[in-house]
PDB file of C-alpha atoms in Angstrom:
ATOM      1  CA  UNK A   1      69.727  36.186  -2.142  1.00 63.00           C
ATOM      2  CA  UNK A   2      72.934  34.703  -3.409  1.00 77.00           C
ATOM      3  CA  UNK A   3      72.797  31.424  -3.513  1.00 95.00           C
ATOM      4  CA  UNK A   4      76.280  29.831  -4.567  1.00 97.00           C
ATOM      5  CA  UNK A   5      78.782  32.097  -5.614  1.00 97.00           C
ATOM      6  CA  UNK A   6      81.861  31.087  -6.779  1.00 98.00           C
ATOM      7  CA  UNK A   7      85.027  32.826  -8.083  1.00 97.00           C
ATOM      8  CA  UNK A   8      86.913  33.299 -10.528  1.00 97.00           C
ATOM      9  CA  UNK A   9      84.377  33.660 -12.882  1.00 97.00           C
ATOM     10  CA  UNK A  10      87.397  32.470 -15.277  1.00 97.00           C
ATOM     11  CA  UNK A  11      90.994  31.658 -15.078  1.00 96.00           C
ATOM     12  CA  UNK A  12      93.656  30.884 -17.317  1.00 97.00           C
ATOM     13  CA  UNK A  13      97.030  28.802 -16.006  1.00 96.00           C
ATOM     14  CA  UNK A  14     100.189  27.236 -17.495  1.00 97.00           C
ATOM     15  CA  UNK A  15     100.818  23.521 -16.875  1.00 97.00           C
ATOM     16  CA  UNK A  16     102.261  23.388 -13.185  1.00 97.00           C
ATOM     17  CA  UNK A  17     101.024  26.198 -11.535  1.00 97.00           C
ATOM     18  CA  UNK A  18      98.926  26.291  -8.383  1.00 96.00           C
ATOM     19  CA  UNK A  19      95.239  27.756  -7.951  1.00 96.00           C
ATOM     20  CA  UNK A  20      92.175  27.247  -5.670  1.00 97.00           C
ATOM     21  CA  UNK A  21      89.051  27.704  -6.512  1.00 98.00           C
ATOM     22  CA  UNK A  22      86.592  29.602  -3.779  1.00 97.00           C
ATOM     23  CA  UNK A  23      82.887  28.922  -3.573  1.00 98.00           C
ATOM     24  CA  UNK A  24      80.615  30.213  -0.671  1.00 98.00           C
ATOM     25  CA  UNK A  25      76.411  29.002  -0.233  1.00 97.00           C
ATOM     26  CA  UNK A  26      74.386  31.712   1.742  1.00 96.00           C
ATOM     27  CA  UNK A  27      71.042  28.827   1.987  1.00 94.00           C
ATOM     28  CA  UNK A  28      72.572  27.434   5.330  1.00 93.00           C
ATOM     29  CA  UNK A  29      73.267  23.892   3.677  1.00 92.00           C
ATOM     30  CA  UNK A  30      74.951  20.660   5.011  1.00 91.00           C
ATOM     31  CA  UNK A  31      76.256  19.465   2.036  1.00 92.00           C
ATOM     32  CA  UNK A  32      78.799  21.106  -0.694  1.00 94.00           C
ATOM     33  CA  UNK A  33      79.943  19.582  -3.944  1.00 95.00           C
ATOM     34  CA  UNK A  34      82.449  20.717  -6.990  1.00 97.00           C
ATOM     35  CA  UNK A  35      82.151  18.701 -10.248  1.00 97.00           C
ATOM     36  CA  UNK A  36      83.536  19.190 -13.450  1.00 97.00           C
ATOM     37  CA  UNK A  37      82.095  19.143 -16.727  1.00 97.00           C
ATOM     38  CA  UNK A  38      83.321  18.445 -20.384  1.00 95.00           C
ATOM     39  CA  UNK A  39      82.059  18.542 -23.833  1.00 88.00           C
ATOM     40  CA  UNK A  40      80.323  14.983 -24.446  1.00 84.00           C
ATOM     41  CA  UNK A  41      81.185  13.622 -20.334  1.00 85.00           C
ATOM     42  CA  UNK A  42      78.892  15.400 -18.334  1.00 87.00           C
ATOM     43  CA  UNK A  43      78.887  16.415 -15.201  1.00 95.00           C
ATOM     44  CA  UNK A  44      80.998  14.272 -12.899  1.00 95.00           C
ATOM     45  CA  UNK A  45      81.447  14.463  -9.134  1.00 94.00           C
ATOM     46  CA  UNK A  46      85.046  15.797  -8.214  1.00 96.00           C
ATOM     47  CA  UNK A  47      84.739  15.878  -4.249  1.00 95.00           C
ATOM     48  CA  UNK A  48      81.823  16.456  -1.782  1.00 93.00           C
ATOM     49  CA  UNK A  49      81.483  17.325   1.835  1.00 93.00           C
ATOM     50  CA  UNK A  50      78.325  15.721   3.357  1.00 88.00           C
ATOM     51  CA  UNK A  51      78.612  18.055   6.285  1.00 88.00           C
ATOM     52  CA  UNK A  52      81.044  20.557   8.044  1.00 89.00           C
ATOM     53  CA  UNK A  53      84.242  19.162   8.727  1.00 89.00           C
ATOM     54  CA  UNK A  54      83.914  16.236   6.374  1.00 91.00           C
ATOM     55  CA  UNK A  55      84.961  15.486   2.635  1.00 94.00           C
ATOM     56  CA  UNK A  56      85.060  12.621   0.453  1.00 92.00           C
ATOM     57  CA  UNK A  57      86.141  12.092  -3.010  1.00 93.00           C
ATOM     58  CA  UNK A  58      83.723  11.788  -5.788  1.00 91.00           C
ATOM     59  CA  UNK A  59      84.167  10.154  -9.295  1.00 90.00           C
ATOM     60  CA  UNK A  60      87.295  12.222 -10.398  1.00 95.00           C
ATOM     61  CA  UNK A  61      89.330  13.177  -7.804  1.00 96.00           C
ATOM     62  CA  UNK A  62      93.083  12.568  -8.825  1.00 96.00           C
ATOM     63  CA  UNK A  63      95.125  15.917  -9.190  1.00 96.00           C
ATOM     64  CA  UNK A  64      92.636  17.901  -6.506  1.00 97.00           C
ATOM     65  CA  UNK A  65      92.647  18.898  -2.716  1.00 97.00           C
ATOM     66  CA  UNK A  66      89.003  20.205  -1.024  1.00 97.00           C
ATOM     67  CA  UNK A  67      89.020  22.101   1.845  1.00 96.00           C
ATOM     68  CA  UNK A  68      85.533  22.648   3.519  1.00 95.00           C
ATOM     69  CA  UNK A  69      86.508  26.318   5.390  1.00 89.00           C
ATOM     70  CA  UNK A  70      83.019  26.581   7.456  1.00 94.00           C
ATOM     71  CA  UNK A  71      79.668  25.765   6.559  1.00 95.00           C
ATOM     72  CA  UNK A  72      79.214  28.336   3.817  1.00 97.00           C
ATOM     73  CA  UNK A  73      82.975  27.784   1.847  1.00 97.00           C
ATOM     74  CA  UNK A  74      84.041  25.074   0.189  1.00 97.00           C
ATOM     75  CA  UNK A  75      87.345  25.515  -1.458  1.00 97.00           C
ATOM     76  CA  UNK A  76      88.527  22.797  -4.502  1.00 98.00           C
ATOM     77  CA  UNK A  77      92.937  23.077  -4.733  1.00 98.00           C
ATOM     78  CA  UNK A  78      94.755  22.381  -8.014  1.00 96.00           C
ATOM     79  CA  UNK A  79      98.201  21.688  -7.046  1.00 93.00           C
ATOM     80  CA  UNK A  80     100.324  21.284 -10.464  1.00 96.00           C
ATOM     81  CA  UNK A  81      97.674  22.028 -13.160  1.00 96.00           C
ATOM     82  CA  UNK A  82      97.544  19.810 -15.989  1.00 97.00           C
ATOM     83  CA  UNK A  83      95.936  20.243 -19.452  1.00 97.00           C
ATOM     84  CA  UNK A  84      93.518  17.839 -19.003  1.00 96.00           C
ATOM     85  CA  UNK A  85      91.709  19.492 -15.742  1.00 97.00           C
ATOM     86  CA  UNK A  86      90.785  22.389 -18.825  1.00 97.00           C
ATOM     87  CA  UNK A  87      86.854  22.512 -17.458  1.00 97.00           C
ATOM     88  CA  UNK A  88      84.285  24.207 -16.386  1.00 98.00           C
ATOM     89  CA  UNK A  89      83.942  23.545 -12.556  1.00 98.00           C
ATOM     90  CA  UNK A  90      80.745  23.732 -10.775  1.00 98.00           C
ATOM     91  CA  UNK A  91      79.870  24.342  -7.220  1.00 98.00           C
ATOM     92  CA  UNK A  92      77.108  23.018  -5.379  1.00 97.00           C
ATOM     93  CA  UNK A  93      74.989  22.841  -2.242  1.00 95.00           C
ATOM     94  CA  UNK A  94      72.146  21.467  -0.815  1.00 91.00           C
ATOM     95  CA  UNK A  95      70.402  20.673   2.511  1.00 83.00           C
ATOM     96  CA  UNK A  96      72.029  17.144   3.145  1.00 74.00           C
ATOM     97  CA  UNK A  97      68.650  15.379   3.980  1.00 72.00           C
ATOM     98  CA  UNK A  98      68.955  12.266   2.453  1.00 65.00           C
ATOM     99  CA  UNK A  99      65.067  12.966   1.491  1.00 69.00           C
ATOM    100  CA  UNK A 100      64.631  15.553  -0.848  1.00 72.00           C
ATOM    101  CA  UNK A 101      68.105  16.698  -1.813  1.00 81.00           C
ATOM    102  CA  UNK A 102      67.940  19.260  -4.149  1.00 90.00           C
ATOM    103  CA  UNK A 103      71.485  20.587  -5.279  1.00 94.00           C
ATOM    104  CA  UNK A 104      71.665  23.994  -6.263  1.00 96.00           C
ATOM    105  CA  UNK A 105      74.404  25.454  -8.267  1.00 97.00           C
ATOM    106  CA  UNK A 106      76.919  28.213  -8.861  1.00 98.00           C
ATOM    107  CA  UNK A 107      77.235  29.688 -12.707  1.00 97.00           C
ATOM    108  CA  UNK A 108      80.972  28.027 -12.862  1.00 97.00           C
ATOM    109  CA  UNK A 109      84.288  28.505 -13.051  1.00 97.00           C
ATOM    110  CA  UNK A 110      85.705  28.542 -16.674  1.00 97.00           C
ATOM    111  CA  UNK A 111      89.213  27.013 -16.543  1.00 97.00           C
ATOM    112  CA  UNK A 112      91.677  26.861 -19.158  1.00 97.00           C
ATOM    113  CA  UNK A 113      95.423  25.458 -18.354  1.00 97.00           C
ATOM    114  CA  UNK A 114      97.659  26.095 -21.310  1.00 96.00           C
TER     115      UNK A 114
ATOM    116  CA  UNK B   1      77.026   0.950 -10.181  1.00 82.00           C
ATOM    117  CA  UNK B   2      74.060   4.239 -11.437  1.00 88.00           C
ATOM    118  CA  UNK B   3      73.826   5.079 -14.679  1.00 92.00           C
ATOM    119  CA  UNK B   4      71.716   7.150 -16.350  1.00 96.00           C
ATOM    120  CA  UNK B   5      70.762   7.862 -20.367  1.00 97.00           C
ATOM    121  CA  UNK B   6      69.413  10.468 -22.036  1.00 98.00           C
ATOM    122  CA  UNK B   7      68.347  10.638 -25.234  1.00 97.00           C
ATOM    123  CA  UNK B   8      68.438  12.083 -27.975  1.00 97.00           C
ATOM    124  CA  UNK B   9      71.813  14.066 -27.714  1.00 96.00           C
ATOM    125  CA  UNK B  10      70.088  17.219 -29.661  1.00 97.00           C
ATOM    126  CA  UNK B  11      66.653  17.817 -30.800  1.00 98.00           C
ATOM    127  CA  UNK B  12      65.468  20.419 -33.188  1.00 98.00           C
ATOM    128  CA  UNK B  13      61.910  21.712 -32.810  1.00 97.00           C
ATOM    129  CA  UNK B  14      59.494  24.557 -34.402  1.00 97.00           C
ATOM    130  CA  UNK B  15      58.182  26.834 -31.758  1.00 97.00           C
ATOM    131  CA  UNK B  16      54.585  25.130 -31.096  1.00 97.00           C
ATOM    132  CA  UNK B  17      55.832  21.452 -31.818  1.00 97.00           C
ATOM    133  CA  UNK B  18      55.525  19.288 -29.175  1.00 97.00           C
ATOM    134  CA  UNK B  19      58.203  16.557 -28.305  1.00 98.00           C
ATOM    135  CA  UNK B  20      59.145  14.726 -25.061  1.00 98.00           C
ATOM    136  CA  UNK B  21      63.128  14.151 -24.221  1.00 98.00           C
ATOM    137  CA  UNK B  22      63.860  10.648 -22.452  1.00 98.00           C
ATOM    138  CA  UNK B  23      66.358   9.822 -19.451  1.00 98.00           C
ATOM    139  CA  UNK B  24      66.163   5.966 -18.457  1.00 98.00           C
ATOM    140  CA  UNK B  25      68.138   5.050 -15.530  1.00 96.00           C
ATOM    141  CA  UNK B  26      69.774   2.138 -13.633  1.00 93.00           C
ATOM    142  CA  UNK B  27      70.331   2.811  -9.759  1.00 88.00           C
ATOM    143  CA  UNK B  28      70.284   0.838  -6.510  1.00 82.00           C
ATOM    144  CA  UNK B  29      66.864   2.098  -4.928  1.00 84.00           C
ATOM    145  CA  UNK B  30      65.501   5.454  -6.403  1.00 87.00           C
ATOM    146  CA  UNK B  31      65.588   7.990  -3.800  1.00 88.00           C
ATOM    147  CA  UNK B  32      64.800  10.676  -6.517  1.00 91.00           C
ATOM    148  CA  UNK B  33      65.158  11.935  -9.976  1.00 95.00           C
ATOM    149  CA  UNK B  34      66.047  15.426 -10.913  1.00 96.00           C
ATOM    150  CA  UNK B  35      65.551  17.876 -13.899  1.00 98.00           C
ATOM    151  CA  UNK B  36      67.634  20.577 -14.412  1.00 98.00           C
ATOM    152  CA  UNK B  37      68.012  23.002 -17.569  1.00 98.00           C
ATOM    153  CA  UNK B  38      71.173  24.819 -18.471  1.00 97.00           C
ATOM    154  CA  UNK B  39      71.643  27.771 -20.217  1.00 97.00           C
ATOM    155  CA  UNK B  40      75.130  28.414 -22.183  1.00 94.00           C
ATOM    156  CA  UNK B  41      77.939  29.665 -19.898  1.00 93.00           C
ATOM    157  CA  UNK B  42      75.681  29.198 -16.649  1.00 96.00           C
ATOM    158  CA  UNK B  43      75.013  26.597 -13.938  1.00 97.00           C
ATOM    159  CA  UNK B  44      72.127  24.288 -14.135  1.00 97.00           C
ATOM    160  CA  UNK B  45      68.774  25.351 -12.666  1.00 97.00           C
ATOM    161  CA  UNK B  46      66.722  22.946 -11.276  1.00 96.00           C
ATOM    162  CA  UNK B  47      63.411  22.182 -12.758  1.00 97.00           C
ATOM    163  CA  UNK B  48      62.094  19.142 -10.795  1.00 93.00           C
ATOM    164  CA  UNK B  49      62.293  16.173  -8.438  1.00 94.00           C
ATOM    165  CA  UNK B  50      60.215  13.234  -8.644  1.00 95.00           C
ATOM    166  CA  UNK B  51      60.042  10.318  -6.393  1.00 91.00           C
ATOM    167  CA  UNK B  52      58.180   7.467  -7.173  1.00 92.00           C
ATOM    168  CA  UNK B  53      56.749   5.840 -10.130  1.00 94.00           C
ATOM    169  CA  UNK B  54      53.682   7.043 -11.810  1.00 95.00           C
ATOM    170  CA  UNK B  55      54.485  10.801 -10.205  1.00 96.00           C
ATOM    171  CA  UNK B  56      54.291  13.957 -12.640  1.00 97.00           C
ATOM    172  CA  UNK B  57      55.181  17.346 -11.934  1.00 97.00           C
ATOM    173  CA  UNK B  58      53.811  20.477 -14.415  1.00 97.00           C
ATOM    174  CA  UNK B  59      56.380  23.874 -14.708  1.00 94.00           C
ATOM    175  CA  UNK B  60      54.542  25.773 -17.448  1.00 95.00           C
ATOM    176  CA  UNK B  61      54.809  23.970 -20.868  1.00 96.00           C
ATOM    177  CA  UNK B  62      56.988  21.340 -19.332  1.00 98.00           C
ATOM    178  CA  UNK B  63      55.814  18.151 -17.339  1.00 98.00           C
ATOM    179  CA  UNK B  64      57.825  15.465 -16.623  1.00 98.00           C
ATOM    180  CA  UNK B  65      56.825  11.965 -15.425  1.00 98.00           C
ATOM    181  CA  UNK B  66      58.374   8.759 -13.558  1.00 97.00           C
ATOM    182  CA  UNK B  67      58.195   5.296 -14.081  1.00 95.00           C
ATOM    183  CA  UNK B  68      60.483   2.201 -13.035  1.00 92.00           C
ATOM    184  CA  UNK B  69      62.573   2.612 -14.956  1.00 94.00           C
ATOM    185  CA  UNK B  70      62.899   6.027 -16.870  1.00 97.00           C
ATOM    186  CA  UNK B  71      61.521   9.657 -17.077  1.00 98.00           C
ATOM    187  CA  UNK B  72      59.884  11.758 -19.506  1.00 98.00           C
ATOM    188  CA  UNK B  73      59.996  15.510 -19.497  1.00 98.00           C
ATOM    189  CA  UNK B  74      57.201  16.640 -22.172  1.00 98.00           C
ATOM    190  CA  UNK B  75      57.071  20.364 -24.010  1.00 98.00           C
ATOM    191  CA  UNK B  76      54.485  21.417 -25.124  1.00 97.00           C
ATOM    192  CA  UNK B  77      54.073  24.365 -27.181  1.00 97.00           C
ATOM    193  CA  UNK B  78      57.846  24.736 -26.727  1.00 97.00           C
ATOM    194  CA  UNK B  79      59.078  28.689 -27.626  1.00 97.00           C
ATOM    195  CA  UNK B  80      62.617  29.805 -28.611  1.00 97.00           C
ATOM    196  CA  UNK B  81      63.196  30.484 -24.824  1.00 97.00           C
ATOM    197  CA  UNK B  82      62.955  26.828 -23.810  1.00 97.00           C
ATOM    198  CA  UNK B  83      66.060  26.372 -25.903  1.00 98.00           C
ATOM    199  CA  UNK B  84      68.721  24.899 -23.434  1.00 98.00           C
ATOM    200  CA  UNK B  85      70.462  21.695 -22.025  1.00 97.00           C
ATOM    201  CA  UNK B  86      68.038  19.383 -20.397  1.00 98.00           C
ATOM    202  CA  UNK B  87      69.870  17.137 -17.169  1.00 98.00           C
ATOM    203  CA  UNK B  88      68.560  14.519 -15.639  1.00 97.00           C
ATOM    204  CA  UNK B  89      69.995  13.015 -12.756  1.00 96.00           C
ATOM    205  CA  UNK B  90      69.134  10.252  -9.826  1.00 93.00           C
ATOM    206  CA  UNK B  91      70.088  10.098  -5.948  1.00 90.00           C
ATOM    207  CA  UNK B  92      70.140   6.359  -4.963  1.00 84.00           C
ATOM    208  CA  UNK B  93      67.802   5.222  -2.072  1.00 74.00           C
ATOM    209  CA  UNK B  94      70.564   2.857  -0.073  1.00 66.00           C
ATOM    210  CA  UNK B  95      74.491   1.543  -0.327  1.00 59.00           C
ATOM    211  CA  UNK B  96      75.451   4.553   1.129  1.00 60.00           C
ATOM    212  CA  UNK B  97      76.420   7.756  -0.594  1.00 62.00           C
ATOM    213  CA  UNK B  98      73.021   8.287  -1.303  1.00 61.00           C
ATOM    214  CA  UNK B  99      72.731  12.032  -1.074  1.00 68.00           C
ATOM    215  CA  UNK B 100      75.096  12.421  -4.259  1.00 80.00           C
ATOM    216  CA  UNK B 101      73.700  12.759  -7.885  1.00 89.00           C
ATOM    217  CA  UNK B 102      74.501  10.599 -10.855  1.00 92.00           C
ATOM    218  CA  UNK B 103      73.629  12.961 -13.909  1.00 95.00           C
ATOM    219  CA  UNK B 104      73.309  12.392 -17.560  1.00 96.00           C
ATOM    220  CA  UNK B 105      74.620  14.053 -20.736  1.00 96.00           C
ATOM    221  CA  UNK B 106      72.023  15.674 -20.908  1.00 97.00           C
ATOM    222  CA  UNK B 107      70.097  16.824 -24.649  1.00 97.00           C
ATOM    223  CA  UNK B 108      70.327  19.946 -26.204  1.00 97.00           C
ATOM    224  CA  UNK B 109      66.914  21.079 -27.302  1.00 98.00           C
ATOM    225  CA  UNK B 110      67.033  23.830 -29.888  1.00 98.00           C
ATOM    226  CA  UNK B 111      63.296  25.574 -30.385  1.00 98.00           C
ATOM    227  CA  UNK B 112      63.333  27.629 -33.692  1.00 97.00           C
ATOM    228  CA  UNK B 113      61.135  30.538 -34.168  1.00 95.00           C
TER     229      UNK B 113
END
């Protein structure tokens, strides 16, 4: 059992470039989420998709694009990377009941734009 | 808008000293309140949920309780392998959105052998 996987693992990019980041949930969830978190900020709500075919932005959500594939994948889009989106990203998923909405994560995506 | 405090940042224990980490919290209508631990270079694993005030939940040496207004998650007997980032986050009960989670800093327990 799976869980949330996401990929890369880790990924390094100059300012400007392009890259998406993939995440997939094998629990048959509603809801998806990608935060970000930084030393001293915690973790902070990028975009979310409440259910298939739906997405909303979160806290941060300047310099991003979500794409919610099919129920399992939700895909977060940098278009021109920046130095300050250097993070560790974070996947998550969880049934979408408004009652007892447990998130579950992935281990994270350690990004570093140069 | 939710807000939620944790304190302290870091705390240093002996393995066998007992302690209790804090997370007090402003939100519109608790729906929930959520511990999760995090290892280094991994994503947090939840721990518990708790609902309603006066509400405790027991995971081996940890137990954490609700009231109005803040939660206590209680080691006891804490070893070296409880050493890890402690999150605490809330889900609001109404004003829409209220399936996200507002989360904390978090404190960094450190349990020395």
């Amino acid at each position: 059992n799976a869980g949330v996987t996401q990929t890369p693992k880790f990924q390094v990019l100059k300012t400007g470039q392009s890259m998406t980041l993939q995440c997939a949930q094998d629990m048959n969830h509603n809801s998806m989420y990608w935060y970000r978190q930084d030393p001293g900020m915690g973790l902070r709500l990028i975009y979310y998709s409440a259910s298939e075919g739906t997405t909303d932005k979160g806290e941060v959500p300047n310099g991003y694009n979500v794409s919610r594939l099919n129920k399992r994948e939700f895909s977060l889009r940098l278009e021109s990377a920046a130095p300050s989106q250097t993070s560790v990203y974070f996947c998550a998923s969880s049934t979408g009941w408004v009652a007892k909405n447990i998130q579950y994560f992935g281990a994270g995506t350690r990004l570093s734009v140069l | 808008e939710d807000q939620v405090t944790q304190s302290p940042e870091a705390l240093r224990l002996q393995e066998g000293e007992s302690s209790s980490l804090n997370c007090s919290y402003t939100v519109s209508g608790l729906r929930g309140l959520f511990w999760y631990r995090q290892d280094p270079g991994k994503g947090p694993e939840f721990l518990f949920t708790l609902y309603s005030a006066g509400e405790e939940k027991e995971k081996e040496r940890l137990k954490a309780t609700l009231t109005k207004k803040e939660s206590f998650l209680h080691i006891t007997a804490p070893k070296p392998e409880d050493s890890a980032t402690y999150l605490c986050a809330v889900q609001r009960g109404w004003g829409g959105s209220n399936y996200k989670l507002t989360f904390g800093k978090g404190t960094l327990l450190t349990v020395n052998p």
